[in-house]
Amino acid sequence: MPAAARGEAPTRGATPADAPTPPVAKRVPHERTCHGDTFVDPYEWMRDRQSPEVRAYVDAQNAYCERRTAHLGALRATLFDELKSRVQETDMSVPTRMNGYWYFTRTREGSQYAVQCRLPIRGEDDWTPPRVDAAGEPGSMPGEQIVFDTNREAEGHDFFRVGGMDLSRDGRWLLYGTDTAGDERYDYRLRDLETGEELPERIEGVAGACLTPDARWVFYTLLDDAWRPYAVRRHRVGTPVADDVEVHREDDERFWLDVGLSFDERHLIIGVGSKTTTEVLMLPTAAPEGEFRAFIPRRDGIEYDVSFTCFEGAAEDGGDIPLAVVYHNARNPNFEIDVIDMRGHEPPYRLGEGVCVAEGSPYGCEDGDLVEPGASREPITRPYRSPRNPAILQGAHGLGIEGIAIHRHFVALSYRSDGLPRLAVMTKADAARDFLAGRPWRFRELLPPALENDWDVADDDADGGMFAPDADDALVASSDDLSGPHSTVTSSDGASADGLPGETRRLYTIGAGGNPSYDAPRMRYSFASYTRPGELHEVDPATGEDVLLKRATVLGDFDPRDYMERRVWIRARDGERIPVSLVWRRDVPVSDCPMFITGYGAYGSSSDPAFSVGRLSLLDRGALYAVPHVRGGGELGRAWYEQGRRLHKRHTFEDFVDATAALQDARLADVRRTVANGGSAGGLLMGAIANMAPERFAGIEADVPFVDALTTILDPSLPLTVIEWDEWGDPLHDRAVYDYMKSYTPYENAPQAGDADGAAARFPRILITTSMNDTRVLVVEPLKWLARLQSAGVDAVARIEVEGGHGGTSGRYKQWEEVCFENAWCLDVMLNGRHAAESGA
């Protein structure tokens, strides 16, 4: 019986004596000196990934990983069978109308990739999706055309990813890009869908491309040696690519470019952006050989976007009112949306013009005082009220405005409140009346329809909701006082009968989607929770009629009512309240559980609720699934991001450790069977928490981990480095940033051979996944970290994908195998403690 099952502490630290021996990496001292500080790196030679020595080392590590995980073969197979048995492999998406066709995708049992198909519309008033036999072969229905069969296109390639597709307005011409290496450089071709023939020109190794509606021009972005999209070129279809003309170049290395069409297809748009500054350049599609001009010239630290629409027939004379809709943070760090009446309004334009439709909360933001004196010092979670906001936004906590979509018949507002995505809708006619009357727009929040006979708790508290920021209801008072009572988070009806704060309820991600047509009379939206599979609905904002278009199918005996989810809040060591999402199986008492805890916390990206078939295998085996929504993400708006970046980055790591400790010390999770997971910037998080609190984790899975952050950010020649200075700070020119990053960067702070403090013996087991062709986190980073850990005696293994990129391998079955390998390793640690039975060589 495993030690953890007997209630004994399992062996900690070094690789078991009877395990195979890890490969030994040679040591070649390499000095990195900056600001008078020298770091000697013995594994920098691994940066040349094409060298025979590096290739041999990778092969040896993969072989070692296979030997160390051979005992998991049966579990991996079982997990794969479970996942596969739950997926409806032959399926199709709901058709979406674009111009003269209904587009949809088919997936077939046994096929790695989807097939893109279409059917012609039945008439201009045809807004009801056609009924398509999901089990039919692609192209089997009368009039059905295969637009792109990814399976056929991927033949002969170990890796295949479609970078983007663009169609001409008449639906005849398809522009598509493919990546067969995983390095995110795409080759674009133009195909005649009537004949199946391709034009001879080939635009190779670019970041992205778009096709003008008349299919006469292609605009595309070039990549420099650091993988930065830095220039846009114009290609006349039918002419040699060598004759293409550069239309814009960005010489400031902090900025990258993308190019595309505006929603109404009247303008070509070049988006120019850094991490903190954006600019929109525009050119009418009717004059593609003209000059791109900025809608509003860039201002450092200001982000904005613009779209154009109109209020049809709303003018006094019955004419249209043309509008510019500007999304920006010039006056409010959590963004606002301004609507500008364009009648008689000529450039230049400025940010802050027009009528403000919605604005975010300034509380806790670095520039919050611009909105309200003293706002920067207020708690992020203080309720925010503004006379300019719709009624549904009044009193929101952590309010962030995320965007607006204005169609012919409806308007949709996306925002964040209480740490979750929200969606509101109203009719276009009501919006026009509110605009002309000068009053706040009367949006209504759109909520997911209830699941029949669900345990979910209705929210009767219109002001506090499931988060009451003025109540003393944190799970623990602070990370220094973690002696909470034994708690069991379960009950027959899902109510909170355990003394913990808040309510057990479903946590939803909701958003408008699948609305490419301006003229659609109804709005599509989708939602999902951690335990409720995704659904696609269509709602009529005028009548409120809501129609289910598709519910994701999970085969077998799955019932979402068998699984619970809940949001609790813990207090971090600096007093900030951190939201944590918990998910578990309903019939498993949450008491001293094995725990899988995952996080990200960077770039303002939010870790929002999402359903996962693969996660069910963890939950069914009694695991508690936890997501601390740590600072550095965007869950509670701009301030949440600002408090976890640059010289505040350590908050990200401390929040994760404190959340883990709170759950363990409240006896919800077993410290001996806790596994943490994170990828990319979340992989940096994994490396940092392993160094900071190794005793809190039995195992850590770090996917494509950004663990040698300081070395990378010091080198402007590496991919994305200069762009990243806005996120992490510039250690090359700022000694304070250098010292701060050096204090947490995982590689430089990891245990090393000969450490006198026995750090390696306290370290958790480590699983690293990475890819040779990753251009975002170069493979040298996890390789060096792996070598240092193993040389110190840490039990670390790595699975290195030879053909994949930053997102791993391609093809759904290959991806399932990858997920099941990772889940098997995690379950092995969670169910058996730090060291399960090891196989021989």
XYZ file of N, CA and C in Angstrom, residues 546-722:
531
model
N -34.969 32.329 -26.541
C -33.638 31.722 -26.504
C -33.738 30.296 -27.037
N -32.959 29.993 -28.056
C -33.011 28.683 -28.702
C -31.661 28.004 -28.566
N -31.657 26.761 -28.077
C -30.438 25.963 -28.018
C -30.112 25.447 -29.412
N -28.929 25.785 -29.921
C -28.492 25.303 -31.233
C -27.669 24.031 -31.120
N -26.834 23.959 -30.087
C -26.005 22.766 -29.927
C -25.466 22.696 -28.513
N -25.486 21.477 -27.996
C -24.861 21.202 -26.702
C -23.743 20.190 -26.936
N -22.569 20.490 -26.444
C -21.447 19.564 -26.607
C -21.829 18.213 -26.015
N -21.567 17.168 -26.760
C -21.947 15.825 -26.342
C -20.807 15.149 -25.593
N -21.112 14.622 -24.423
C -20.170 13.786 -23.687
C -20.829 12.418 -23.563
N -20.230 11.433 -24.185
C -20.834 10.099 -24.237
C -20.670 9.363 -22.911
N -21.333 8.226 -22.821
C -21.246 7.417 -21.612
C -22.246 7.863 -20.568
N -21.926 7.632 -19.316
C -22.853 7.927 -18.228
C -22.601 9.292 -17.604
N -21.940 10.193 -18.333
C -21.640 11.517 -17.798
C -22.917 12.296 -17.500
N -22.937 12.926 -16.330
C -24.025 13.812 -15.942
C -23.397 15.003 -15.232
N -23.568 16.214 -15.754
C -22.925 17.373 -15.110
C -23.362 17.573 -13.670
N -24.527 17.033 -13.307
C -25.013 17.180 -11.933
C -24.190 16.361 -10.950
N -23.342 15.466 -11.470
C -22.497 14.646 -10.606
C -21.231 15.377 -10.165
N -21.034 16.589 -10.667
C -19.801 17.322 -10.382
C -20.141 18.695 -9.830
N -19.318 19.139 -8.918
C -19.544 20.401 -8.226
C -18.438 21.393 -8.564
N -18.778 22.661 -8.446
C -17.772 23.710 -8.613
C -18.125 24.874 -7.702
N -17.096 25.613 -7.317
C -17.302 26.625 -6.298
C -16.181 27.655 -6.332
N -16.500 28.876 -6.010
C -15.506 29.939 -5.880
C -15.320 30.277 -4.411
N -14.095 30.149 -3.906
C -13.760 30.599 -2.561
C -12.694 31.678 -2.686
N -12.469 32.392 -1.602
C -11.495 33.479 -1.602
C -10.524 33.256 -0.447
N -9.250 33.433 -0.708
C -8.253 33.340 0.358
C -7.530 34.682 0.459
N -6.931 34.921 1.600
C -6.156 36.147 1.762
C -4.675 35.827 1.565
N -4.058 36.540 0.628
C -2.636 36.383 0.402
C -1.858 37.066 1.524
N -0.559 36.873 1.541
C 0.271 37.372 2.642
C 0.265 38.886 2.754
N -0.065 39.601 1.650
C -0.126 41.063 1.730
C -1.538 41.562 2.002
N -2.477 40.635 2.267
C -3.837 41.027 2.601
C -4.801 41.020 1.445
N -4.330 40.905 0.207
C -5.234 40.886 -0.951
C -6.039 39.602 -0.963
N -7.292 39.703 -1.408
C -8.172 38.547 -1.509
C -8.025 37.917 -2.884
N -7.765 36.618 -2.921
C -7.495 35.902 -4.171
C -8.634 34.923 -4.440
N -9.308 35.017 -5.587
C -10.353 34.041 -5.907
C -9.740 32.706 -6.320
N -10.346 31.636 -5.866
C -9.898 30.290 -6.206
C -11.123 29.485 -6.629
N -11.067 28.879 -7.809
C -12.138 28.010 -8.292
C -11.832 26.570 -7.901
N -12.833 25.887 -7.376
C -12.695 24.492 -6.955
C -13.688 23.633 -7.718
N -13.251 22.439 -8.136
C -14.090 21.509 -8.871
C -13.847 20.113 -8.301
N -14.936 19.345 -8.099
C -14.775 17.999 -7.562
C -15.998 17.162 -7.915
N -15.865 15.877 -7.723
C -16.984 14.973 -7.943
C -17.917 15.014 -6.733
N -19.206 15.073 -7.006
C -20.195 15.334 -5.970
C -20.210 14.280 -4.864
N -19.987 13.027 -5.215
C -20.061 11.972 -4.207
C -18.733 11.725 -3.510
N -17.757 12.608 -3.706
C -16.462 12.494 -3.043
C -16.324 13.631 -2.033
N -16.341 13.343 -0.750
C -16.136 14.414 0.233
C -14.777 15.074 0.042
N -14.786 16.382 0.030
C -13.532 17.107 -0.159
C -12.861 17.253 1.194
N -12.059 16.271 1.495
C -11.363 16.236 2.770
C -10.050 15.506 2.579
N -8.932 16.227 2.737
C -7.599 15.652 2.545
C -7.502 14.970 1.179
N -7.988 15.636 0.156
C -8.016 15.073 -1.197
C -6.657 15.187 -1.874
N -6.387 14.304 -2.827
C -5.326 14.612 -3.783
C -5.768 15.840 -4.576
N -4.856 16.746 -4.863
C -5.249 18.001 -5.512
C -4.395 18.266 -6.746
N -5.072 18.644 -7.827
C -4.430 19.140 -9.040
C -4.723 20.632 -9.078
N -3.688 21.454 -8.937
C -3.866 22.898 -8.845
C -3.091 23.563 -9.967
N -3.750 24.423 -10.716
C -3.150 24.968 -11.935
C -3.329 26.474 -11.999
N -2.381 27.166 -12.633
C -2.462 28.619 -12.731
C -1.634 29.163 -13.867
N -1.815 30.459 -14.140
C -1.074 31.139 -15.219
C -0.564 32.489 -14.720
N -1.399 33.515 -14.707
C -1.044 34.769 -14.070
C -0.052 35.634 -14.814
N -0.327 35.941 -16.086
C 0.568 36.817 -16.846
C -0.196 37.458 -18.002
N 0.350 38.565 -18.482
C -0.140 39.253 -19.687
C -1.586 39.742 -19.571
N -2.149 39.752 -18.379
C -3.541 40.147 -18.243
C -4.505 39.101 -18.756
N -4.009 37.882 -19.051
C -4.870 36.806 -19.546
C -5.589 36.147 -18.375
N -6.868 35.883 -18.565
C -7.678 35.313 -17.491
C -7.816 33.807 -17.645
N -7.728 33.108 -16.538
C -7.948 31.660 -16.509
C -9.425 31.424 -16.196
N -10.248 31.509 -17.218
C -11.692 31.443 -17.022
C -12.200 30.011 -17.060
N -13.375 29.763 -16.497
C -13.934 28.416 -16.493
C -14.069 27.844 -17.898
N -13.745 26.566 -18.032
C -13.870 25.860 -19.303
C -14.054 24.384 -19.016
N -14.822 23.721 -19.858
C -15.061 22.298 -19.676
C -13.938 21.500 -20.331
N -13.581 20.374 -19.722
C -12.548 19.498 -20.258
C -12.957 18.050 -20.052
N -13.011 17.287 -21.145
C -13.309 15.865 -21.033
C -12.184 15.151 -20.297
N -10.937 15.509 -20.585
C -9.800 14.867 -19.939
C -9.786 15.069 -18.433
N -10.328 16.187 -17.969
C -10.344 16.470 -16.529
C -11.232 15.484 -15.766
N -12.242 14.935 -16.434
C -13.171 14.034 -15.750
C -12.448 12.835 -15.154
N -11.414 12.354 -15.831
C -10.677 11.192 -15.323
C -9.963 11.513 -14.020
N -9.562 12.765 -13.834
C -8.959 13.174 -12.565
C -10.025 13.263 -11.479
N -11.145 13.901 -11.806
C -12.210 14.081 -10.822
C -12.797 12.745 -10.382
N -12.957 11.819 -11.344
C -13.541 10.526 -11.024
C -12.648 9.698 -10.108
N -11.380 10.039 -10.039
C -10.457 9.331 -9.152
C -10.250 10.075 -7.838
N -11.154 11.011 -7.566
C -11.159 11.667 -6.267
C -10.328 12.915 -6.153
N -9.814 13.434 -7.268
C -8.970 14.624 -7.193
C -9.812 15.887 -7.037
N -9.292 16.809 -6.270
C -9.834 18.163 -6.189
C -9.080 18.997 -7.229
N -9.819 19.643 -8.126
C -9.222 20.476 -9.170
C -9.351 21.928 -8.720
N -8.227 22.642 -8.661
C -8.232 24.007 -8.129
C -7.535 24.960 -9.084
N -8.097 26.165 -9.198
C -7.512 27.211 -10.045
C -7.421 28.499 -9.235
N -6.262 28.825 -8.672
C -6.090 30.145 -8.066
C -5.965 31.197 -9.178
N -6.815 32.200 -9.134
C -6.792 33.243 -10.153
C -5.841 34.343 -9.677
N -4.564 34.066 -9.845
C -3.505 34.872 -9.246
C -3.327 36.185 -9.991
N -2.736 37.139 -9.291
C -2.460 38.436 -9.902
C -1.454 38.292 -11.049
N -1.584 39.167 -12.025
C -0.858 39.055 -13.287
C -1.803 38.670 -14.403
N -2.913 38.003 -14.028
C -3.993 37.744 -14.963
C -4.931 38.941 -15.026
N -6.061 38.753 -15.701
C -6.997 39.865 -15.851
C -8.351 39.604 -15.238
N -8.458 38.606 -14.356
C -9.761 38.213 -13.824
C -10.501 39.349 -13.143
N -9.790 40.222 -12.465
C -10.421 41.350 -11.782
C -9.985 42.673 -12.399
N -9.812 42.661 -13.716
C -9.540 43.891 -14.433
C -8.077 44.281 -14.469
N -7.858 45.512 -14.882
C -6.510 46.010 -15.136
C -5.637 45.989 -13.882
N -6.207 46.340 -12.738
C -5.408 46.380 -11.514
C -4.873 45.004 -11.163
N -5.661 43.965 -11.441
C -5.216 42.597 -11.160
C -3.971 42.270 -11.982
N -3.949 42.736 -13.221
C -2.787 42.547 -14.096
C -1.602 43.368 -13.601
N -1.835 44.621 -13.307
C -0.738 45.498 -12.916
C -0.056 45.028 -11.643
N -0.786 44.432 -10.733
C -0.206 43.999 -9.461
C 0.524 42.662 -9.575
N 0.617 42.117 -10.796
C 1.354 40.876 -10.976
C 2.317 40.930 -12.145
N 2.825 42.106 -12.465
C 3.816 42.218 -13.538
C 4.953 43.138 -13.082
N 5.990 43.189 -13.913
C 7.159 44.028 -13.660
C 7.650 43.858 -12.216
N 7.759 44.943 -11.474
C 8.310 44.872 -10.126
C 7.294 44.394 -9.096
N 6.146 43.909 -9.563
C 5.152 43.278 -8.685
C 4.976 41.805 -9.030
N 5.878 41.254 -9.841
C 5.674 39.903 -10.357
C 5.634 38.848 -9.261
N 6.328 39.050 -8.177
C 6.357 38.043 -7.126
C 4.967 37.798 -6.521
N 4.050 38.761 -6.676
C 2.682 38.530 -6.208
C 2.072 37.298 -6.873
N 2.390 37.085 -8.154
C 1.850 35.924 -8.866
C 2.231 34.644 -8.146
N 3.484 34.513 -7.809
C 3.994 33.298 -7.176
C 3.474 33.170 -5.738
N 3.491 34.286 -5.012
C 3.035 34.258 -3.622
C 1.551 33.915 -3.540
N 0.746 34.468 -4.468
C -0.683 34.163 -4.464
C -0.926 32.666 -4.652
N -0.177 32.059 -5.573
C -0.358 30.634 -5.847
C 0.045 29.797 -4.631
N 1.176 30.121 -4.038
C 1.629 29.382 -2.856
C 0.639 29.556 -1.710
N 0.162 30.778 -1.501
C -0.747 31.039 -0.387
C -2.094 30.345 -0.595
N -2.563 30.291 -1.837
C -3.813 29.578 -2.116
C -3.637 28.085 -1.874
N -2.517 27.542 -2.315
C -2.238 26.124 -2.082
C -2.195 25.826 -0.588
N -1.483 26.656 0.156
C -1.356 26.452 1.600
C -2.715 26.552 2.291
N -3.540 27.498 1.855
C -4.851 27.675 2.485
C -5.717 26.434 2.302
N -5.717 25.870 1.112
C -6.536 24.691 0.853
C -6.010 23.476 1.606
N -4.696 23.380 1.699
C -4.100 22.253 2.428
C -4.329 22.379 3.933
N -4.129 23.571 4.459
C -4.220 23.728 5.905
C -5.656 23.778 6.400
N -6.589 23.990 5.483
C -8.005 23.839 5.826
C -8.435 22.389 5.689
N -7.498 21.512 5.403
C -7.721 20.066 5.277
C -8.635 19.718 4.106
N -8.681 20.575 3.098
C -9.389 20.223 1.873
C -8.492 19.368 0.990
N -7.206 19.667 0.971
C -6.248 18.968 0.111
C -5.112 18.415 0.950
N -4.544 17.306 0.471
C -3.440 16.625 1.134
C -2.126 17.155 0.571
N -1.311 17.729 1.422
C -0.042 18.303 0.984
C 0.859 17.243 0.351
N 0.703 15.979 0.774
C 1.556 14.917 0.259
C 1.128 14.436 -1.121
N -0.062 14.877 -1.561
C -0.594 14.414 -2.840
C -1.090 15.584 -3.677
N -0.376 16.695 -3.607
C -0.725 17.891 -4.372
C 0.207 18.034 -5.561
N -0.376 18.165 -6.743
C 0.383 18.366 -7.977
C -0.014 19.706 -8.573
N 0.972 20.513 -8.936
C 0.731 21.810 -9.563
C 1.061 21.734 -11.042
N 0.375 22.568 -11.818
C 0.562 22.564 -13.270
C 0.469 23.979 -13.821
N 1.318 24.272 -14.805
C 1.245 25.538 -15.525
C 2.103 25.463 -16.767
N 1.749 26.272 -17.773
C 2.485 26.233 -19.025
C 2.904 27.605 -19.495
N 4.053 27.673 -20.202
C 4.599 28.909 -20.759
C 4.911 29.879 -19.613
N 4.248 31.052 -19.558
C 4.460 31.925 -18.409
C 3.967 31.245 -17.135
N 2.979 30.351 -17.270
C 2.564 29.536 -16.133
C 3.614 28.511 -15.765
N 4.495 28.160 -16.699
C 5.626 27.300 -16.400
C 6.665 28.024 -15.576
N 6.839 29.321 -15.830
C 7.692 30.131 -14.959
C 7.123 30.121 -13.546
N 5.801 30.263 -13.447
C 5.134 30.174 -12.149
C 5.467 28.859 -11.460
N 5.463 27.752 -12.222
C 5.761 26.448 -11.626
C 7.195 26.398 -11.096
N 8.130 26.898 -11.883
C 9.518 26.896 -11.432
C 9.727 27.755 -10.209
N 9.027 28.891 -10.164
C 9.187 29.799 -9.026
C 8.609 29.198 -7.748
N 7.415 28.580 -7.821
C 6.818 28.024 -6.601
C 7.589 26.804 -6.106
N 8.214 26.070 -7.031
C 9.036 24.935 -6.609
C 10.203 25.413 -5.764
N 10.787 26.554 -6.155
C 11.895 27.114 -5.374
C 11.408 27.731 -4.065
N 10.239 28.385 -4.100
C 9.754 29.130 -2.953
C 9.153 28.223 -1.874
N 8.413 27.204 -2.291
C 7.690 26.382 -1.319
C 7.656 24.925 -1.754
N 8.816 24.291 -1.888
C 8.836 22.911 -2.391
C 8.069 21.941 -1.485
N 7.971 22.257 -0.208
C 7.294 21.363 0.725
C 5.785 21.309 0.511
N 5.249 22.238 -0.267
C 3.804 22.290 -0.496
C 3.357 21.418 -1.669
N 4.281 20.827 -2.415
C 3.928 20.105 -3.633
C 4.632 18.758 -3.687
N 3.850 17.727 -4.017
C 4.443 16.409 -4.246
C 4.981 16.301 -5.661
N 4.359 17.004 -6.583
C 4.806 16.982 -7.974
C 4.434 18.263 -8.679
N 5.168 18.571 -9.740
C 4.897 19.761 -10.551
C 5.053 19.387 -12.020
N 4.018 19.684 -12.806
C 4.090 19.536 -14.261
C 4.260 20.921 -14.868
N 5.361 21.135 -15.542
C 5.673 22.427 -16.160
C 5.713 22.248 -17.668
N 4.772 22.859 -18.368
C 4.659 22.716 -19.818
C 5.296 23.920 -20.516
N 6.130 23.636 -21.509
C 6.908 24.658 -22.240
C 7.264 25.818 -21.296
N 7.993 25.546 -20.216
C 8.152 26.520 -19.133
C 9.187 27.607 -19.444
N 8.810 28.824 -19.142
C 9.650 30.011 -19.323
C 10.516 30.173 -18.071
N 11.473 29.274 -17.893
C 12.184 29.172 -16.621
C 13.533 29.873 -16.599
N 14.052 30.260 -17.765
C 15.317 30.998 -17.786
C 15.023 32.425 -18.219
N 14.063 33.031 -17.529
C 13.498 34.302 -17.958
C 14.535 35.417 -18.037
N 15.430 35.490 -17.081
C 16.372 36.613 -17.053
C 17.333 36.547 -18.233
N 17.883 35.365 -18.520
C 18.791 35.243 -19.663
C 18.096 35.663 -20.946
N 16.858 35.236 -21.116
C 16.119 35.558 -22.336
C 15.817 37.048 -22.432
N 15.328 37.637 -21.363
C 14.919 39.039 -21.407
C 16.127 39.980 -21.495
N 17.306 39.471 -21.195
C 18.521 40.289 -21.348
C 19.026 40.336 -22.778
N 18.527 39.462 -23.654
C 19.061 39.345 -25.012
C 18.065 39.877 -26.031
N 18.240 41.106 -26.530
C 17.295 41.700 -27.471
C 17.214 40.963 -28.805
N 18.196 40.120 -29.123
C 18.184 39.421 -30.403
C 17.275 38.204 -30.399
N 16.837 37.762 -29.208
C 15.999 36.574 -29.124
C 14.551 36.899 -29.455
N 13.794 35.902 -29.908
C 12.392 36.139 -30.252
C 11.611 36.764 -29.105
N 10.915 37.853 -29.426
C 9.943 38.506 -28.551
C 10.544 39.274 -27.380
N 11.880 39.263 -27.211
C 12.459 39.844 -25.996
C 12.082 41.303 -25.799
N 12.345 42.148 -26.792
C 12.090 43.581 -26.613
C 10.615 43.836 -26.365
